Coordinates of N, CA and C in Angstrom, one line a residue:
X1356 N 15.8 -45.1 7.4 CA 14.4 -44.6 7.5 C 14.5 -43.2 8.2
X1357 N 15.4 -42.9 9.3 CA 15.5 -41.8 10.3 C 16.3 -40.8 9.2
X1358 N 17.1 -40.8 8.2 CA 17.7 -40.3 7.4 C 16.6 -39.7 6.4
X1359 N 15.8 -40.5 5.9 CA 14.8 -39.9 4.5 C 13.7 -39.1 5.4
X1360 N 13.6 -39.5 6.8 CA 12.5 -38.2 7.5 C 12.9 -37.3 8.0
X1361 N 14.4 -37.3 8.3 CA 15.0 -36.0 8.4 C 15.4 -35.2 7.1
X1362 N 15.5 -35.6 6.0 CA 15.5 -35.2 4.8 C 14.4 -34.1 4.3
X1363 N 13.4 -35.0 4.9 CA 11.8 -34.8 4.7 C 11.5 -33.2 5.3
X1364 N 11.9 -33.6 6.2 CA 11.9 -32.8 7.1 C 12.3 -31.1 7.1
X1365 N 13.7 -31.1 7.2 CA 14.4 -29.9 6.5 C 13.8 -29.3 4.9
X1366 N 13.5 -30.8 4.2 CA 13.3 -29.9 3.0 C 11.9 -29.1 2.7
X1367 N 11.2 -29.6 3.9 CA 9.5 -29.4 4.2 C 9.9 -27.2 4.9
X1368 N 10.6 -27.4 5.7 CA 11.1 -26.1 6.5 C 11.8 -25.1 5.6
X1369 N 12.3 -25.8 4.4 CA 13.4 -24.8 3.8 C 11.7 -24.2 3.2
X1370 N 11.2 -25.0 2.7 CA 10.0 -24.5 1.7 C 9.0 -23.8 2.0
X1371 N 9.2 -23.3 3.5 CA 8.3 -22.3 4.2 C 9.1 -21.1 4.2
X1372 N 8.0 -20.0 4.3 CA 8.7 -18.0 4.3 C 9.2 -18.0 4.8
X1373 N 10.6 -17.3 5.0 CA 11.5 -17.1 5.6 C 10.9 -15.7 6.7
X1374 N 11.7 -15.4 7.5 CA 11.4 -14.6 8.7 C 10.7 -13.2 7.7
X1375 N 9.8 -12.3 8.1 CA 9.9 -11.3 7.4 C 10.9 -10.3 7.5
X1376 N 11.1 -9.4 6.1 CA 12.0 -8.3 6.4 C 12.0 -7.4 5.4
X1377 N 12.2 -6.1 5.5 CA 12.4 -5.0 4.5 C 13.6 -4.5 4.8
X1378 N 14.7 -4.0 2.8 CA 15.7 -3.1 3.0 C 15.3 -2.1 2.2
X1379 N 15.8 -0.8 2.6 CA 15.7 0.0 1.9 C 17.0 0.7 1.4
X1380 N 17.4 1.1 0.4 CA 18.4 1.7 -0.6 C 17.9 2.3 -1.8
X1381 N 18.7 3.3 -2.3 CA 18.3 4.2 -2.8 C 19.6 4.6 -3.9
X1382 N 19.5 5.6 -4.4 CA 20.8 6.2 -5.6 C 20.2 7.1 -6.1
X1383 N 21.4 8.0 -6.4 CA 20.7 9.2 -7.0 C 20.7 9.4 -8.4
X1384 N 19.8 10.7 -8.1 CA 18.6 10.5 -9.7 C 19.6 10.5 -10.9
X1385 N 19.0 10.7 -12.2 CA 19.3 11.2 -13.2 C 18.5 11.4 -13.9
X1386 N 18.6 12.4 -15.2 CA 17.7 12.6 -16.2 C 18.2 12.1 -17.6
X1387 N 17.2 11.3 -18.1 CA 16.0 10.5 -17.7 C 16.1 9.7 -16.8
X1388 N 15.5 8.9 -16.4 CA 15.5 8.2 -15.3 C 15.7 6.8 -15.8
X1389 N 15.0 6.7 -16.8 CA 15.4 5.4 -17.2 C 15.5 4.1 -16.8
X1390 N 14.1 4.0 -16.0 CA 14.0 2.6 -15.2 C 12.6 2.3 -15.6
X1391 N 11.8 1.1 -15.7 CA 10.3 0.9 -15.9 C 9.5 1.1 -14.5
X1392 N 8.1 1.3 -14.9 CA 7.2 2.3 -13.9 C 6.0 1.5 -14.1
X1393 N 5.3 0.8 -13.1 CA 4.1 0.5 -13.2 C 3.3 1.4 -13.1
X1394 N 3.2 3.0 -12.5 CA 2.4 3.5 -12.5 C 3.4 5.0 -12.7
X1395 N 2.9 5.4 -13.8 CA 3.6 6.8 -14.2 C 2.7 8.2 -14.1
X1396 N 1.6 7.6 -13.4 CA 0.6 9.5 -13.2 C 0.3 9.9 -14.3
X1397 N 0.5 9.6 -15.8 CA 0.6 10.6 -16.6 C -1.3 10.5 -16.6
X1398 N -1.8 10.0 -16.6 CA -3.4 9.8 -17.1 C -4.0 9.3 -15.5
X1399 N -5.2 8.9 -15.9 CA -6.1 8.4 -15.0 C -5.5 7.4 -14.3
X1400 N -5.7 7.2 -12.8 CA -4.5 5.9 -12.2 C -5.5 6.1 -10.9
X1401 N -6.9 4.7 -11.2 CA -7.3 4.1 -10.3 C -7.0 3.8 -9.2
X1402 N -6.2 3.6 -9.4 CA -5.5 2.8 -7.7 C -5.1 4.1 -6.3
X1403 N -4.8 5.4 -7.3 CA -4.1 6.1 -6.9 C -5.4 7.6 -5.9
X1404 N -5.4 7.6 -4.7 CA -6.3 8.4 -4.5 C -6.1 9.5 -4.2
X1405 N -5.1 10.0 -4.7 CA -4.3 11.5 -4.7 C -4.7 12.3 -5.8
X1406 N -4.2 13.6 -5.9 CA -4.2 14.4 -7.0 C -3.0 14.4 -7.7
X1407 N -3.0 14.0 -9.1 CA -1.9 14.1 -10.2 C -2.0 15.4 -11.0
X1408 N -1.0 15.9 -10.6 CA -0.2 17.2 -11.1 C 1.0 16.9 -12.3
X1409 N 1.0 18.2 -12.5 CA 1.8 18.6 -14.2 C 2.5 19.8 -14.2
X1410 N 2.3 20.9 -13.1 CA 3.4 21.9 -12.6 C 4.0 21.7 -11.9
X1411 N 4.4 22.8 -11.6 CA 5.7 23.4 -10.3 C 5.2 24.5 -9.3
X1412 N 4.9 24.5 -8.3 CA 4.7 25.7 -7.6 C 4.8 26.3 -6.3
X1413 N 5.6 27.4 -6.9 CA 6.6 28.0 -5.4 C 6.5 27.6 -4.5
X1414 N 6.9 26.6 -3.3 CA 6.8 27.1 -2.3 C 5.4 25.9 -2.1
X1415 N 5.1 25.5 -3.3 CA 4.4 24.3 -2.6 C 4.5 22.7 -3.1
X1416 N 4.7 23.2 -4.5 CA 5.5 21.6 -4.9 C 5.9 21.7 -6.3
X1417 N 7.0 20.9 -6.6 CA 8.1 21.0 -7.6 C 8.0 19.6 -8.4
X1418 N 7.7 19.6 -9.8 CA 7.9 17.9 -10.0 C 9.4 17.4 -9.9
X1419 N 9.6 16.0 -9.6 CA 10.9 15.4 -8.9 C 11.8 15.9 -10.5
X1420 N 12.9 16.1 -10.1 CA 14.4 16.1 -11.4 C 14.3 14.7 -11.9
X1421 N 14.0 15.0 -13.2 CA 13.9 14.1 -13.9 C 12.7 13.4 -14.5
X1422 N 11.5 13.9 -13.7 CA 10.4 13.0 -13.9 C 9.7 14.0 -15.4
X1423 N 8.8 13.3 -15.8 CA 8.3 13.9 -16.9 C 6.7 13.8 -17.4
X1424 N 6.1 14.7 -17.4 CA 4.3 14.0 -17.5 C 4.1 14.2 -16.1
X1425 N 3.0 13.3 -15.5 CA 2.4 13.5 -14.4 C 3.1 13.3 -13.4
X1426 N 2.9 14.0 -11.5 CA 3.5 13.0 -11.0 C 2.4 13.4 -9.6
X1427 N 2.8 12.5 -8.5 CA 1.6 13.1 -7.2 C 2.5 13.6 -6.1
X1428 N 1.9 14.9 -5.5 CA 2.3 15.2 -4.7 C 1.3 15.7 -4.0
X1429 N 1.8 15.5 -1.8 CA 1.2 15.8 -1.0 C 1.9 16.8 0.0
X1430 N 0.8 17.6 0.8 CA 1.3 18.5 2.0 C 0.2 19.5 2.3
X1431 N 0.8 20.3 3.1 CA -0.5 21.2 3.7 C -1.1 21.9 2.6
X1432 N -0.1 22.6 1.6 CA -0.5 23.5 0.6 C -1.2 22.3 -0.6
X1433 N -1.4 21.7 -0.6 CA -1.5 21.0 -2.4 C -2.9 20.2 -1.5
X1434 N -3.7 19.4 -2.4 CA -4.9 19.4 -2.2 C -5.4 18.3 -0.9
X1435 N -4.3 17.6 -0.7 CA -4.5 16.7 0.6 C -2.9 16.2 1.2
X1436 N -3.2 16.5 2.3 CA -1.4 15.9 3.1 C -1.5 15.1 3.1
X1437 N -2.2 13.8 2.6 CA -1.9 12.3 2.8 C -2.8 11.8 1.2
X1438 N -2.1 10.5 0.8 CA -2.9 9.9 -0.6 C -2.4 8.3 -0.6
X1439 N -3.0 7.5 -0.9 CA -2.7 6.1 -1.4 C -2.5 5.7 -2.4
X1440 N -1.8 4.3 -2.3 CA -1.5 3.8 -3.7 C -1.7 2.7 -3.6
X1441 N -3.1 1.9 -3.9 CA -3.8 0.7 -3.5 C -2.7 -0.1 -4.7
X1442 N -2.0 -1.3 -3.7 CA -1.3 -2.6 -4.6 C -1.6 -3.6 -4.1
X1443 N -3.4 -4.0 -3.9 CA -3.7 -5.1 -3.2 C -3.6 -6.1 -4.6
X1444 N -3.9 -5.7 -6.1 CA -4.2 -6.6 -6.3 C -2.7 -7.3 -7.1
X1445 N -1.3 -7.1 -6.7 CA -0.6 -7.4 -6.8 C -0.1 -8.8 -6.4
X1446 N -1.0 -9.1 -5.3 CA 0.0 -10.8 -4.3 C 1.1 -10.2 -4.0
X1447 N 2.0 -11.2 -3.8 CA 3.0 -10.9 -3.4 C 4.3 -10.2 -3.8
X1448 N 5.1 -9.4 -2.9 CA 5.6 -8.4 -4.0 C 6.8 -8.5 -3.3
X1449 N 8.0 -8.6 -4.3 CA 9.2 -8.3 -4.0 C 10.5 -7.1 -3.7
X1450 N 9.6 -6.3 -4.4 CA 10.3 -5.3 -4.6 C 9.5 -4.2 -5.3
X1451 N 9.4 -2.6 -4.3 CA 9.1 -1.1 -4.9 C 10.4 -0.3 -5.0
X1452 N 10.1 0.2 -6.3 CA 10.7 1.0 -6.6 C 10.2 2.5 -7.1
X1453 N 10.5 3.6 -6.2 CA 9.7 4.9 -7.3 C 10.8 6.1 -7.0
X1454 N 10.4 6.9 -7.6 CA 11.1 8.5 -7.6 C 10.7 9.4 -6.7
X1455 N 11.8 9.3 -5.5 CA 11.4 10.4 -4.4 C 12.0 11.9 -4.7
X1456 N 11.1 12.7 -4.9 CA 11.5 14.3 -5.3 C 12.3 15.2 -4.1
X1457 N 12.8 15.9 -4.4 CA 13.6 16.3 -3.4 C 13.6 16.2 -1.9
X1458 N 13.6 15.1 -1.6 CA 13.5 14.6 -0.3 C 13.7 15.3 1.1
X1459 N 12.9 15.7 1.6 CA 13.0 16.3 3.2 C 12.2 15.4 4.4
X1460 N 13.0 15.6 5.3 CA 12.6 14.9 6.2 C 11.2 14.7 7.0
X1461 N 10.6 15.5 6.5 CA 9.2 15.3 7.4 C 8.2 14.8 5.7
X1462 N 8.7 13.9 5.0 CA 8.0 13.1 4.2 C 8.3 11.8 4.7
X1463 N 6.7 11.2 4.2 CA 6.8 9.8 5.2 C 6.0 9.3 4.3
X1464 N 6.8 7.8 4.5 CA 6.3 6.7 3.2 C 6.0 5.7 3.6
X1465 N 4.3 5.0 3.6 CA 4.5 4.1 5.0 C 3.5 2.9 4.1
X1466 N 4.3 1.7 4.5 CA 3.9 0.4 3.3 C 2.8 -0.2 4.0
X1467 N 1.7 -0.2 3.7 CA 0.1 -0.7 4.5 C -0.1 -1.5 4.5
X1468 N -0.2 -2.4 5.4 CA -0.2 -3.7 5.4 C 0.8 -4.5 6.0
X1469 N 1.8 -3.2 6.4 CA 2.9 -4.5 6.9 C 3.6 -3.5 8.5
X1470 N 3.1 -2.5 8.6 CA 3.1 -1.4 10.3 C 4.6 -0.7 9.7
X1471 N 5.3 -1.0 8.6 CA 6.7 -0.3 8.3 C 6.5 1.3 7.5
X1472 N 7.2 2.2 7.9 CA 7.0 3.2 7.9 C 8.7 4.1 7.5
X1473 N 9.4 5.0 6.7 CA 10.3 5.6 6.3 C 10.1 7.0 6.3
X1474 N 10.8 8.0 6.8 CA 10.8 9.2 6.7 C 12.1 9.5 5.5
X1475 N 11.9 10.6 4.8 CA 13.0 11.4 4.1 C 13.9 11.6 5.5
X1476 N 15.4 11.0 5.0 CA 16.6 10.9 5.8 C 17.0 10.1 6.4
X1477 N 15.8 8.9 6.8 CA 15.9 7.6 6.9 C 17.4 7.1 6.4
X1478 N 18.0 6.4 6.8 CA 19.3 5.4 6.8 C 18.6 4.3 5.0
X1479 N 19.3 4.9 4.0 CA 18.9 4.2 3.1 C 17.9 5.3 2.0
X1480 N 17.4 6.1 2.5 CA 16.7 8.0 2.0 C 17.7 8.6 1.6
X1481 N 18.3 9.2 2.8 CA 18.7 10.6 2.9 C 19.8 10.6 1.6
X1482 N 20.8 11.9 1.6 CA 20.5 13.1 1.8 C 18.9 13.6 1.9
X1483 N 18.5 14.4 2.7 CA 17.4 15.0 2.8 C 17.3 16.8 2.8
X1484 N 17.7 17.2 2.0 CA 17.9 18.6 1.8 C 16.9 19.9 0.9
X1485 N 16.0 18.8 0.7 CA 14.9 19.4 -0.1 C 15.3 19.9 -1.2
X1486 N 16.6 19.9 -2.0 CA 17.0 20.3 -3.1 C 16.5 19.5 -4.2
X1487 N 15.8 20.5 -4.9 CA 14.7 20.2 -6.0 C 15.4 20.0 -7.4
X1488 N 16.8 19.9 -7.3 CA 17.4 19.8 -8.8 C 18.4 18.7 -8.6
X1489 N 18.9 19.1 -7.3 CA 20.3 17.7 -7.2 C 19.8 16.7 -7.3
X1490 N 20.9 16.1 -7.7 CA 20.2 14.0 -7.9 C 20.0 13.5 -6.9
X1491 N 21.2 14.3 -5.9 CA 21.5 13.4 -4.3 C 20.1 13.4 -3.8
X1492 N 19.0 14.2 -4.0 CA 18.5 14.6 -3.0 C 17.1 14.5 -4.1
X1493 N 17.0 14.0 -5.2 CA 16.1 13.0 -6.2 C 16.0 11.9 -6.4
X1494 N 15.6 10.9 -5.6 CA 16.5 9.7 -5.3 C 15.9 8.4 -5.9
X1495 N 16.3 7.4 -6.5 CA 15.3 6.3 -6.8 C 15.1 5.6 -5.7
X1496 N 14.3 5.3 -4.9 CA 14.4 4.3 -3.6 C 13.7 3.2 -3.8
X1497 N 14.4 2.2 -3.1 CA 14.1 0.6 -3.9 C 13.9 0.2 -2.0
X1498 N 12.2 -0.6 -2.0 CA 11.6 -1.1 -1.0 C 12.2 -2.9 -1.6
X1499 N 13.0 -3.8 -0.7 CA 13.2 -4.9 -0.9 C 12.7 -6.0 0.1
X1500 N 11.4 -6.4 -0.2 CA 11.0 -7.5 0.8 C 11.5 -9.1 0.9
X1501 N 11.3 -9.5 2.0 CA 11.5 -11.4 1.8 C 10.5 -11.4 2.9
X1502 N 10.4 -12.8 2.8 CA 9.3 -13.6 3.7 C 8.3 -12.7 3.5
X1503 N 7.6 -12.9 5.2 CA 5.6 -13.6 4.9 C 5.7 -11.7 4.7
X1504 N 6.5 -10.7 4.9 CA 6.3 -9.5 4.2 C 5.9 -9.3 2.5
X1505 N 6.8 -10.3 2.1 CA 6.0 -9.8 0.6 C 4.3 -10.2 0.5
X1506 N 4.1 -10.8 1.4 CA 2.8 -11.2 1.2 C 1.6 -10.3 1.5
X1507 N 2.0 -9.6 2.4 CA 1.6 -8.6 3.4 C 1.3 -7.4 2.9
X1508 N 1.8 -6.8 1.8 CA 2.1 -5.6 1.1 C 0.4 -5.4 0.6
X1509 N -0.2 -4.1 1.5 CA -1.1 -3.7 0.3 C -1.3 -2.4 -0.3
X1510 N -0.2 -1.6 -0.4 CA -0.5 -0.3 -0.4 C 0.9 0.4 0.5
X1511 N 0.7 1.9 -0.9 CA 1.5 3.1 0.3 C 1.0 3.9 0.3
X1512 N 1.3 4.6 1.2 CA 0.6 5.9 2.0 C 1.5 6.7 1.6
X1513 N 1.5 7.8 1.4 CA 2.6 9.3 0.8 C 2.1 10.5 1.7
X1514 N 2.5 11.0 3.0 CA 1.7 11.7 3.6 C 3.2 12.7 4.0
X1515 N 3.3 13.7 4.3 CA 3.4 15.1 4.4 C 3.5 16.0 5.3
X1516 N 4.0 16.7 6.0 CA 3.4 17.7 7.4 C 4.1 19.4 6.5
X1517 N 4.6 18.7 5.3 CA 5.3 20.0 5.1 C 5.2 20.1 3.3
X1518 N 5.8 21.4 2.8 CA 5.5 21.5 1.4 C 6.8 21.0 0.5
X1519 N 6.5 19.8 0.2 CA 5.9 18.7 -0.1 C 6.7 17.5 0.0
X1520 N 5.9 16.3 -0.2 CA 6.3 14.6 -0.8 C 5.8 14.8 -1.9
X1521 N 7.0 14.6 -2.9 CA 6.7 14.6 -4.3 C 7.3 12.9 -5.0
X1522 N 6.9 12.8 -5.9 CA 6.9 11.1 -6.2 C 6.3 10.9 -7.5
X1523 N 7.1 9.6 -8.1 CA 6.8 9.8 -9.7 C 7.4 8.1 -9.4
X1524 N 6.8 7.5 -11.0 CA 7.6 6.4 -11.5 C 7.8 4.9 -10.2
X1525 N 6.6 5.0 -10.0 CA 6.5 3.7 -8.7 C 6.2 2.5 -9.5
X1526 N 7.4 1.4 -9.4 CA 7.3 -0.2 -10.2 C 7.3 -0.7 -9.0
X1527 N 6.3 -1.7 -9.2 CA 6.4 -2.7 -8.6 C 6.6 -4.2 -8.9
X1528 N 7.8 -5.2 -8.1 CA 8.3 -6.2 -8.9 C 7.7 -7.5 -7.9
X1529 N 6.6 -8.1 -8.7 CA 6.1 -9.4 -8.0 C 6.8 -10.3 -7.5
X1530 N 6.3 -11.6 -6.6 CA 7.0 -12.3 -6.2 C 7.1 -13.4 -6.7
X1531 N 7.6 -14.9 -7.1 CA 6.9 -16.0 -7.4 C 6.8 -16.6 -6.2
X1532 N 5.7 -17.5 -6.1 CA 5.5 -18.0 -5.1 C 5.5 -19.9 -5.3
X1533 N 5.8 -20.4 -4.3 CA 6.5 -21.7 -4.5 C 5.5 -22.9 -5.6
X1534 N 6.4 -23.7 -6.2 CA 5.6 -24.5 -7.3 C 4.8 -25.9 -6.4
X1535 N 4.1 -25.8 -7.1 CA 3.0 -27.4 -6.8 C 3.9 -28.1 -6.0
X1536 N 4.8 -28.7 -7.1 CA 5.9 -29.4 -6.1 C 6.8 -29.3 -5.2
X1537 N 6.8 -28.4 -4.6 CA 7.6 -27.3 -3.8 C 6.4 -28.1 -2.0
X1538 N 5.3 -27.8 -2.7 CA 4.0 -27.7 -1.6 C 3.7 -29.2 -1.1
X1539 N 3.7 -30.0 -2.3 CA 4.0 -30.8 -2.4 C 5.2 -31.7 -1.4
X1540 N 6.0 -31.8 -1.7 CA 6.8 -31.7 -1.1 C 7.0 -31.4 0.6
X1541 N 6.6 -30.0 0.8 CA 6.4 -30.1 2.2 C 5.2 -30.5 2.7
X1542 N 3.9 -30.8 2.2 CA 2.9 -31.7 2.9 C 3.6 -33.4 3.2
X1543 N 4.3 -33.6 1.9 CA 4.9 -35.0 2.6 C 5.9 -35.2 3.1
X1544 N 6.7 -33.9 3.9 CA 8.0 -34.0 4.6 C 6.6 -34.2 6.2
X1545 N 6.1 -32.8 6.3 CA 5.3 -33.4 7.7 C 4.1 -34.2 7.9
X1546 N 3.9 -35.4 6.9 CA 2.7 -36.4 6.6 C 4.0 -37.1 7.1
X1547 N 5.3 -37.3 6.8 CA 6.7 -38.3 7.2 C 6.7 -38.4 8.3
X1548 N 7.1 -37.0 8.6 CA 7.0 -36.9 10.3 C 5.9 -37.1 11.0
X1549 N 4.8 -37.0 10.8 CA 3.6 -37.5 11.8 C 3.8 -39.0 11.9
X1550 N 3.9 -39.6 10.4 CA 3.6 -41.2 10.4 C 5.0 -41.6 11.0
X1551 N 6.2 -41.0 11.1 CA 7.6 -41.3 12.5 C 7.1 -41.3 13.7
X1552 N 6.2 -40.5 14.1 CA 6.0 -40.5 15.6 C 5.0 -41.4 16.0
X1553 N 3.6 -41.7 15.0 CA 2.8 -42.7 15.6 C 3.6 -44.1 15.5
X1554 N 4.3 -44.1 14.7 CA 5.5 -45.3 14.8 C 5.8 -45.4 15.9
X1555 N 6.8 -44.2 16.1 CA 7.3 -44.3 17.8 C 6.9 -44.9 18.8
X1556 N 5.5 -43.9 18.6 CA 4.3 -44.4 19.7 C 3.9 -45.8 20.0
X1557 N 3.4 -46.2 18.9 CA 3.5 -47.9 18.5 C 4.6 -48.8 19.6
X1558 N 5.4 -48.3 18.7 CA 6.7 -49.1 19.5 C 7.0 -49.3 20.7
X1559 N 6.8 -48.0 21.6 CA 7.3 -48.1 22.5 C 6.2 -48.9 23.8
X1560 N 4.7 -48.5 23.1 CA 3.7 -49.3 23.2 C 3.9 -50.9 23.8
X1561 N 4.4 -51.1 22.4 CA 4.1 -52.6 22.4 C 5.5 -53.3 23.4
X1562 N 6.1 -52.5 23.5 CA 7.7 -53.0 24.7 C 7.1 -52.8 25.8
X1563 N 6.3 -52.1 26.4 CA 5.7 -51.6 27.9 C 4.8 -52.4 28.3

């Protein structure tokens, strides 16, 4: 019996979120890019409360190497240094992925909902060289969550102190979240364990 509620037990614990956590990694660009995009700027994009651009302009922002059609960019010169990208109605999310445009360090990418925050050069960013044509420095960057973080995710912020955060081709990869039986499962690993201890209780009761 002490065996099937320790059973119960663990398998009730495994089936809870693991600690939370985000990695971030990256690779450099290429043209085309050649990856799928939940949200590609080319048109109208609700979610998105920025301005979607279709030039290049000196000295204030350059679309990313490789990107093609629309894309958003922020900083002092272009129409607002800060913009969102509402993914509340996502649930849970495993994994972002989008195209950071020549990456410099005073761009900051910060995931809402969960206090985590990345600058261009960041461990898993950089190179950060503001080079508007290299790959090194065009980068795909891939946000990788687990635990009660994927749950947490509602949005990024794209914000700026300099000319510019440029950004294109943001997918995002949902989570699954545990089956009936899964839940199942752990309601009757700790219904096991409650009904072990009023046992206990019982017992030790009735000897005293």
């Amino acid at each position: 019996m002490g065996k099937i509620i320790l059973a119960a037990a663990i398998a009730a614990l495994g089936s809870l979120p693991a600690m939370a956590s985000v990695t971030v990694s990256s690779v450099d660009g290429a043209s085309p890019y050649g990856v799928p995009a939940t949200f590609q700027f080319d048109g109208a994009t609700p979610q998105y409360s920025g301005t979607i651009y279709t030039d290049s302009v000196g000295g204030v922002r350059a679309q990313p190497a490789g990107s093609t059609g629309g894309y958003g960019a922020v900083g002092p010169s272009n129409a607002q240094s800060s913009a969102d990208l509402d993914l509340s109605a996502f649930g849970a999310i495993s994994s972002i992925t989008l195209l950071w445009g020549s990456v410099d360090t005073y761009n900051l990418l910060s995931v809402l909902g969960t206090g985590l925050s990345f600058n261009g050069g960041d461990e898993g960013v950089s190179p950060s060289n503001g080079n508007q044509v290299n790959p090194s420095s065009n980068r795909l960057v891939t946000l990788t969550f687990t635990g009660a973080d994927r749950w947490n995710v509602t949005g990024l912020q794209f914000s700026s102190t300099g000319n510019a955060f440029e950004f294109d081709n943001v997918n995002v990869v949902t989570a699954g979240v545990p089956e009936p039986a899964s839940w199942a499962l752990m309601l009757g690993g700790f219904g096991a364990i409650g009904f072990a201890m009023r046992s206990r209780r019982k017992a030790a009761l009735s000897f005293s």
